Rosetta silent file (secondary structure, phi, psi, omega in degrees, C-alpha in Angstrom):
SEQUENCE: XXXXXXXXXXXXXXXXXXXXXXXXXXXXXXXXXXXXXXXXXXXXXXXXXXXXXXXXXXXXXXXXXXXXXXXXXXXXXXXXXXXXXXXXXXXXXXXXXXXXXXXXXXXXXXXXXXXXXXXXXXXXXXXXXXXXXXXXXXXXXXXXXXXXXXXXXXXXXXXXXXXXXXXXXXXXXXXX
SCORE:     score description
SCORE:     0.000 S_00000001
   1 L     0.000  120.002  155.087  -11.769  -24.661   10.953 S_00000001
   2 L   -72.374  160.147  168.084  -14.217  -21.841   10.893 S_00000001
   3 L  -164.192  119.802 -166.352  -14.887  -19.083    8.922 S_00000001
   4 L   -47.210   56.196 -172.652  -16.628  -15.938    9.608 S_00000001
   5 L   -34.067  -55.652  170.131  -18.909  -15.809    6.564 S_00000001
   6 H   -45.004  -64.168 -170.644  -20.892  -12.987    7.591 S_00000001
   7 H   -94.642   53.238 -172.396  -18.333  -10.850    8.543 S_00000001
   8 H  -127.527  -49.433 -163.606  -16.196  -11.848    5.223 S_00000001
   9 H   -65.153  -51.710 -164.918  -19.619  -10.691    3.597 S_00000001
  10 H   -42.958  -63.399 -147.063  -19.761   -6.990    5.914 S_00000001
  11 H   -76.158  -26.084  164.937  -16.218   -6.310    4.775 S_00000001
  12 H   -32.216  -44.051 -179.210  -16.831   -7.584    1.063 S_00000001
  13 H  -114.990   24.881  156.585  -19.336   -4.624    0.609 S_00000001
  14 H   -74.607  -75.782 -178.737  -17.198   -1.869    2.850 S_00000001
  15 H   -25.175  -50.415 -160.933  -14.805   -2.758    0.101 S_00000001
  16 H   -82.838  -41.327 -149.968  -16.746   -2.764   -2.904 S_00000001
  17 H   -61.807  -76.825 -169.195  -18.658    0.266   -1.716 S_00000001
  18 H   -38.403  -67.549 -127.531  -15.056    2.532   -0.840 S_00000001
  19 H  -101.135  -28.284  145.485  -14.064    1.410   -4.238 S_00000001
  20 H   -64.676  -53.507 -171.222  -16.718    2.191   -6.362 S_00000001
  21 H   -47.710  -55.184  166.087  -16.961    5.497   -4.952 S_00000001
  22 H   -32.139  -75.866 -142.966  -12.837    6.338   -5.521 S_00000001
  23 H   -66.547  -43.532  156.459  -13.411    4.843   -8.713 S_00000001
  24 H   -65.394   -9.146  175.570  -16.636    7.002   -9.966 S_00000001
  25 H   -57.523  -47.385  162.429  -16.056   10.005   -7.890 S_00000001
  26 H   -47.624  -67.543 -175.682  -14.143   11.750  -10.661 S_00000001
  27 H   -46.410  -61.498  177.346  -16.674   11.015  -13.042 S_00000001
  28 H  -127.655   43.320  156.985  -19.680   11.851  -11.465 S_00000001
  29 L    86.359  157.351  175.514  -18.621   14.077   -8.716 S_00000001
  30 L   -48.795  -31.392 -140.909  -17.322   13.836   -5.155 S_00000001
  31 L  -114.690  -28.414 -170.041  -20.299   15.581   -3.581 S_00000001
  32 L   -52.875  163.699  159.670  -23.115   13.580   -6.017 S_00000001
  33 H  -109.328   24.457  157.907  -25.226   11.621   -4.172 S_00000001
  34 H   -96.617  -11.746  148.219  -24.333    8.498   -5.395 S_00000001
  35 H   -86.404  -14.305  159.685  -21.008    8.796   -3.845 S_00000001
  36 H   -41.505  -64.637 -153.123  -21.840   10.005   -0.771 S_00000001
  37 H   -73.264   -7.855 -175.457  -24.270    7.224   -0.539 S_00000001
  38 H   -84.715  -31.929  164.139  -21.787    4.862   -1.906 S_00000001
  39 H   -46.349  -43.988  178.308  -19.085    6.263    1.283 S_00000001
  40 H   -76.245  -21.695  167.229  -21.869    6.229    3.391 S_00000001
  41 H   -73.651  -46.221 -170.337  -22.442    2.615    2.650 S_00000001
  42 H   -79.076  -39.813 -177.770  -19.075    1.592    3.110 S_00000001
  43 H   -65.675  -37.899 -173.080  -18.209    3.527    6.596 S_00000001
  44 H   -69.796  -38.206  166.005  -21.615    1.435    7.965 S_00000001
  45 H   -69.492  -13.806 -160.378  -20.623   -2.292    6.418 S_00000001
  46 H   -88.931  -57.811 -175.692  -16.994   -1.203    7.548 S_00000001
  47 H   -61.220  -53.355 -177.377  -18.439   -0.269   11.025 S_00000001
  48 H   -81.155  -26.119  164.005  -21.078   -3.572   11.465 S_00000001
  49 H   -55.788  -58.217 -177.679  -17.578   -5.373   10.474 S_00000001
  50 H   -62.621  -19.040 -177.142  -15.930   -4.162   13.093 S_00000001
  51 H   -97.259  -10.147 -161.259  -18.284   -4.922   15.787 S_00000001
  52 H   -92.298  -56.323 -158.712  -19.165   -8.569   14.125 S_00000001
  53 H   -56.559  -48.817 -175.837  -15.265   -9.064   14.152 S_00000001
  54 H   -44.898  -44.386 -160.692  -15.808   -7.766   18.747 S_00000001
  55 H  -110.063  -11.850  179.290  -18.881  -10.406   19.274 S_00000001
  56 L   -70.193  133.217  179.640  -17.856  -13.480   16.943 S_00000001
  57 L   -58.003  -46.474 -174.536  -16.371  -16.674   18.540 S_00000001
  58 L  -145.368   93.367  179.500  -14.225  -16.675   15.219 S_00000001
  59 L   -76.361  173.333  158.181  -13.411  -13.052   13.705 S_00000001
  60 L   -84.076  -49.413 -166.615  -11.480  -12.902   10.817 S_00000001
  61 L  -132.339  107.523  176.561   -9.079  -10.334   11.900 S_00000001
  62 L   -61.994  112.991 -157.434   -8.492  -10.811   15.982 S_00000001
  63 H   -96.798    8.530 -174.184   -8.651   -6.775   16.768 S_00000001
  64 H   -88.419   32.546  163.545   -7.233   -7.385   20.329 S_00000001
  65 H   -92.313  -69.891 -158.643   -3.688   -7.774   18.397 S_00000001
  66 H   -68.472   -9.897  156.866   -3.936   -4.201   17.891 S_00000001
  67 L   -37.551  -35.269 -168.032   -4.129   -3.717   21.504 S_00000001
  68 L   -91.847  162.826 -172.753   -0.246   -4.465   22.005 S_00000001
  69 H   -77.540  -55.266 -164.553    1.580   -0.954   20.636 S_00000001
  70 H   -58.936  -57.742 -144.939    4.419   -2.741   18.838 S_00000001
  71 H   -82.357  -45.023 -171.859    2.418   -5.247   17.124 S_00000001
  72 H   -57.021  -67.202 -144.343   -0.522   -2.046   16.148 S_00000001
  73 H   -65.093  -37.165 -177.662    2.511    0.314   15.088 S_00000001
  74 H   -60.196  -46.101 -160.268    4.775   -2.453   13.275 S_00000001
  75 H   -77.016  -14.023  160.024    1.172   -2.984   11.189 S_00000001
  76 H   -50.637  -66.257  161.928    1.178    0.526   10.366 S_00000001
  77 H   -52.240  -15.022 -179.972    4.305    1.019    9.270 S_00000001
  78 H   -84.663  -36.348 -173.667    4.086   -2.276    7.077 S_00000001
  79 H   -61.421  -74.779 -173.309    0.418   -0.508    5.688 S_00000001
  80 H   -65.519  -75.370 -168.218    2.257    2.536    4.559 S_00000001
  81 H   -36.102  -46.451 -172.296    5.444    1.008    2.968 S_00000001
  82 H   -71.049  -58.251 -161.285    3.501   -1.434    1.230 S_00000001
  83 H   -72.034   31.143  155.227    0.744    1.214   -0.143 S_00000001
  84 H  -106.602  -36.990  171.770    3.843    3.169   -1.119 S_00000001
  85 H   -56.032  -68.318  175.264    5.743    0.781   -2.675 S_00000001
  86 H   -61.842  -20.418  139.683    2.646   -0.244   -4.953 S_00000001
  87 H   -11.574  -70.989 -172.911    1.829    3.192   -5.631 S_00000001
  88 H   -75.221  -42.084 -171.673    4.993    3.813   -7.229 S_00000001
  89 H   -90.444   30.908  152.830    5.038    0.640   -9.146 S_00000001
  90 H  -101.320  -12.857 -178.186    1.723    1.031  -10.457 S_00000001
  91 H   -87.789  -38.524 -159.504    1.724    4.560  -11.182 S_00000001
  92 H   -69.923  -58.841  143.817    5.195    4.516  -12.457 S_00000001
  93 H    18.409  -67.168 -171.664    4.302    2.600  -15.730 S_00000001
  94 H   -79.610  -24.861  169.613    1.749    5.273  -16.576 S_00000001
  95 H   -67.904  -48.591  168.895    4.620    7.756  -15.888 S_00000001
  96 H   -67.535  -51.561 -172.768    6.998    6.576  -18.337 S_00000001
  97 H   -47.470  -82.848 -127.989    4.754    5.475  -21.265 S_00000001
  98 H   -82.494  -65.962  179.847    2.529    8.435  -21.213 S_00000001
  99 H   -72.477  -49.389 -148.144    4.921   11.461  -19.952 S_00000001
 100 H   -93.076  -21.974 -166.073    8.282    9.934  -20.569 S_00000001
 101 L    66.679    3.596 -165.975    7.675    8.192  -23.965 S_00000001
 102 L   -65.815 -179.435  160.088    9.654    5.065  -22.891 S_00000001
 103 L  -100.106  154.794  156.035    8.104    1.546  -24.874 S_00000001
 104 H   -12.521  -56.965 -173.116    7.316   -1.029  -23.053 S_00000001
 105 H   -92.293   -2.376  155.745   10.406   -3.054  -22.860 S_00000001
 106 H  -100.725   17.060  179.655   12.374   -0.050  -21.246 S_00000001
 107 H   -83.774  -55.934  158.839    9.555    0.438  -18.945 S_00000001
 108 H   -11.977  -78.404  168.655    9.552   -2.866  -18.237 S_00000001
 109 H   -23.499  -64.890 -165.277   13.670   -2.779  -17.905 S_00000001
 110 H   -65.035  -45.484 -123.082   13.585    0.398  -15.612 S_00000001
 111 H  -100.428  -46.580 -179.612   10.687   -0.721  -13.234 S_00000001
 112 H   -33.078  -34.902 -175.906   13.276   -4.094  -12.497 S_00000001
 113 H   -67.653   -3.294  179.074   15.192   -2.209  -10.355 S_00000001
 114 H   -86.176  -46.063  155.214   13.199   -2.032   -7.703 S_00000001
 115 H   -51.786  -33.185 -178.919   12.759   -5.593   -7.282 S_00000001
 116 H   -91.990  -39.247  176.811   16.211   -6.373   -7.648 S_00000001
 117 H   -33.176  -50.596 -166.164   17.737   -3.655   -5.452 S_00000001
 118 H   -48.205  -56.190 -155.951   15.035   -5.146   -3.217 S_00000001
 119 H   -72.300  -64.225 -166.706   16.214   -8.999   -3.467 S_00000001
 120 H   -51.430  -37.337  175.159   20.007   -7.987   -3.289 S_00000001
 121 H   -99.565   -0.302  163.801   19.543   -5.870   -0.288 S_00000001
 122 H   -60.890  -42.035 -168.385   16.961   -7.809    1.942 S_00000001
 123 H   -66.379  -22.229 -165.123   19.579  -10.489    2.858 S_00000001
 124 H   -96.874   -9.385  179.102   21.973   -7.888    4.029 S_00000001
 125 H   -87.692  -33.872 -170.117   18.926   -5.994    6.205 S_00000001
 126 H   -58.067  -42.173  179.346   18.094   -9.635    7.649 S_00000001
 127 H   -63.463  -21.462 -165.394   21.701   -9.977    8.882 S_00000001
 128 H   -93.050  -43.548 -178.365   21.834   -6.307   10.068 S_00000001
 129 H   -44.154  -33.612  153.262   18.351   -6.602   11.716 S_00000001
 130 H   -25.861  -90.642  157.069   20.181   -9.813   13.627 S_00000001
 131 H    -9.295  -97.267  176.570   22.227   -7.551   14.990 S_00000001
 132 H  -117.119   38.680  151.585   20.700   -4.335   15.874 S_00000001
 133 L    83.573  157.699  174.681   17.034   -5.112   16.103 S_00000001
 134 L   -98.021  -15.262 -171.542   14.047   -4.173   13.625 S_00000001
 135 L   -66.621  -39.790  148.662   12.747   -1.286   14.969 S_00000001
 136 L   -53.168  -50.120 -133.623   15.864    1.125   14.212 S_00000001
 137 H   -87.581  -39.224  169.631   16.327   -0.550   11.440 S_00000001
 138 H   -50.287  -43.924 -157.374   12.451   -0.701    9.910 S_00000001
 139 H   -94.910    3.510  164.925   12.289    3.240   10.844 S_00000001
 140 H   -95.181  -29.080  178.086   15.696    3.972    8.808 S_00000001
 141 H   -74.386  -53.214  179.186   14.115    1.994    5.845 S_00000001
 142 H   -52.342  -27.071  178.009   10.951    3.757    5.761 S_00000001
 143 H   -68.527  -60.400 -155.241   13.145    7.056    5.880 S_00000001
 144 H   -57.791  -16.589 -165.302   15.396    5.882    2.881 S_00000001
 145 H   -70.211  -72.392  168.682   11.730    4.747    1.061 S_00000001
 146 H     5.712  -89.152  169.453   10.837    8.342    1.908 S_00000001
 147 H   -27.224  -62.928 -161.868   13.995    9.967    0.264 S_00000001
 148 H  -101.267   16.209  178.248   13.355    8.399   -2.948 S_00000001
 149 H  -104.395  -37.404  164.696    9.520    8.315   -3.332 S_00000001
 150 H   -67.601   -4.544  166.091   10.357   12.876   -2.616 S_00000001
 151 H   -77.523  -47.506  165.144   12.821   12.012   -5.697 S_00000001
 152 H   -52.030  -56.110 -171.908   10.002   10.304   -7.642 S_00000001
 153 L   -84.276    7.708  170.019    8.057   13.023   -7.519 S_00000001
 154 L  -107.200   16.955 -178.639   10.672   15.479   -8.336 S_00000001
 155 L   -74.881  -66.241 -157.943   11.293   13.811  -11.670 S_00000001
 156 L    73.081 -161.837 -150.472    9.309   16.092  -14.079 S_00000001
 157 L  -103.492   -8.861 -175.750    8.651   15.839  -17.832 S_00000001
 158 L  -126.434   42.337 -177.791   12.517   15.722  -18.423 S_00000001
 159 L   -61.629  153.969  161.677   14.533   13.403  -16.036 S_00000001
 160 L   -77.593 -172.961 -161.703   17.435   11.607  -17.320 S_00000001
 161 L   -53.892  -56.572 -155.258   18.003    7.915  -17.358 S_00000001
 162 H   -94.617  -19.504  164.656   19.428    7.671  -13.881 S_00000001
 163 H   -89.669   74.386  102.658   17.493    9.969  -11.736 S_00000001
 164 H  -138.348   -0.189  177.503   14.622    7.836  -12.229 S_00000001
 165 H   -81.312  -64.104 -177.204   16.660    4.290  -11.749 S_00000001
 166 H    -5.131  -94.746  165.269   17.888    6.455   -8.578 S_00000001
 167 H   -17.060  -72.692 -152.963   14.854    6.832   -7.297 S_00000001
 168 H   -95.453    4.789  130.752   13.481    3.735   -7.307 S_00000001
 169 H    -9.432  -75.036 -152.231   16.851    2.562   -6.034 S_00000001
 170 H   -88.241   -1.160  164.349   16.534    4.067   -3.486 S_00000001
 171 H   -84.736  -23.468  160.960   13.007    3.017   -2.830 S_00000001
 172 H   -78.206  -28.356  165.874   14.102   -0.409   -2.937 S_00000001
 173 H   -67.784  -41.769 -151.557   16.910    0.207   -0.617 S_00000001
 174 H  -115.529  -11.758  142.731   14.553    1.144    1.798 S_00000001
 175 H   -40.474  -73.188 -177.880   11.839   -1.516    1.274 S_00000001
 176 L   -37.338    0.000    0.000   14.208   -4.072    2.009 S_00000001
C-alpha cells in the first residue's frame, strides 16, 4: 500500500493555513496582512496539491472521478448536505444556551431529534430509493433539508418548543 506523503503534507498546510485565517480573521482583520498571507498560503499548498495529486503514481484523492458528472455532482450535493447538517448541529447548541436560555440537558434533549428523525427515516428512504432511484429522491431530500434549515433561521429570540423540534425535523427528514 502506498501513501502519498507529500501530498498528505501540501494539503495538511492548505488546511491549516484556510483555517487559521477563518479563525483569526475576525480578530485581526480580514484585509491584515497576516490573513491575506495566511489565504494566500493556503490557495498555493491547495494548488501544488492539486497538481501533486495530477503527476503522482498514487494520489490521495483520484481527481479523474470527478470527471464522470454523476459521480462530481452526487459529491457535491453530499458536500453541501453534510456542511449543512453540521452547521446546524454545531451552531444550534450556541443558539439555545446563549439566546434561548435552555440548560444543557434540554439542549441536549432537543438537538436528539435530528438524529433520530434521521435513523427512523433512512430505512424508509433506502426502500423508496429501491424503487424510484437516488437522484429524485437525493434532490427532494436536499429540498426538504432546505425547508427546515429557512425555518432554523426564522426562529428568533422567541420560538416556542416545537418550531424549533420542527425544524430540525424537518432537517432530518431530509438528511435521510
Amino acid at each position: 500500500i502506498y501513501f502519498d506523503l507529500p501530498g498528505a503534507f501540501l494539503l495538511l498546510v492548505s488546511l491549516v493555513s484556510v483555517t487559521l485565517a477563518l479563525s483569526k480573521g475576525p480578530d485581526i482583520g480580514w484585509f491584515s496582512a497576516e490573513s491575506l498571507s495566511l489565504f494566500g498560503t493556503s490557495v498555493m499548498f491547495g494548488i501544488a496539491f492539486l497538481i501533486r495529486q495530477r503527476t503522482t503514481e498514487h494520489p490521495l484523492i483520484n481527481l479523474d472521478l470527478f470527471r464522470n458528472r454523476l459521480f462530481a455532482a452526487a459529491s457535491a450535493s453530499a458536500f453541501v448536505a453534510y456542511v449543512s447538517t453540521f452547521t446546524v448541529v454545531f451552531l444550534m447548541p450556541f443558539y439555545m444556551t446563549q439566546i434561548l436560555g435552555y440548560g444543557p440537558e434540554k439542549v441536549g434533549l432537543m438537538l436528539t431529534t435530528l438524529p433520530l428523525t434521521t435513523a427512523v427515516i433512512s430505512p424508509l428512504s433506502g426502500m423508496l430509493s429501491d424503487r424510484i432511484g437516488s437522484r429524485a429522491l437525493g434532490s427532494i431530500g436536499l429540498g426538504i433539508a432546505s425547508v427546515g434549515l429557512v425555518l432554523i433561521s426564522r426562529l428568533g429570540v422567541h420560538p416556542s418548543h416545537l418550531q424549533v423540534l420542527e425544524s430540525l425535523v424537518i432537517v432530518g427528514i431530509g438528511s435521510a
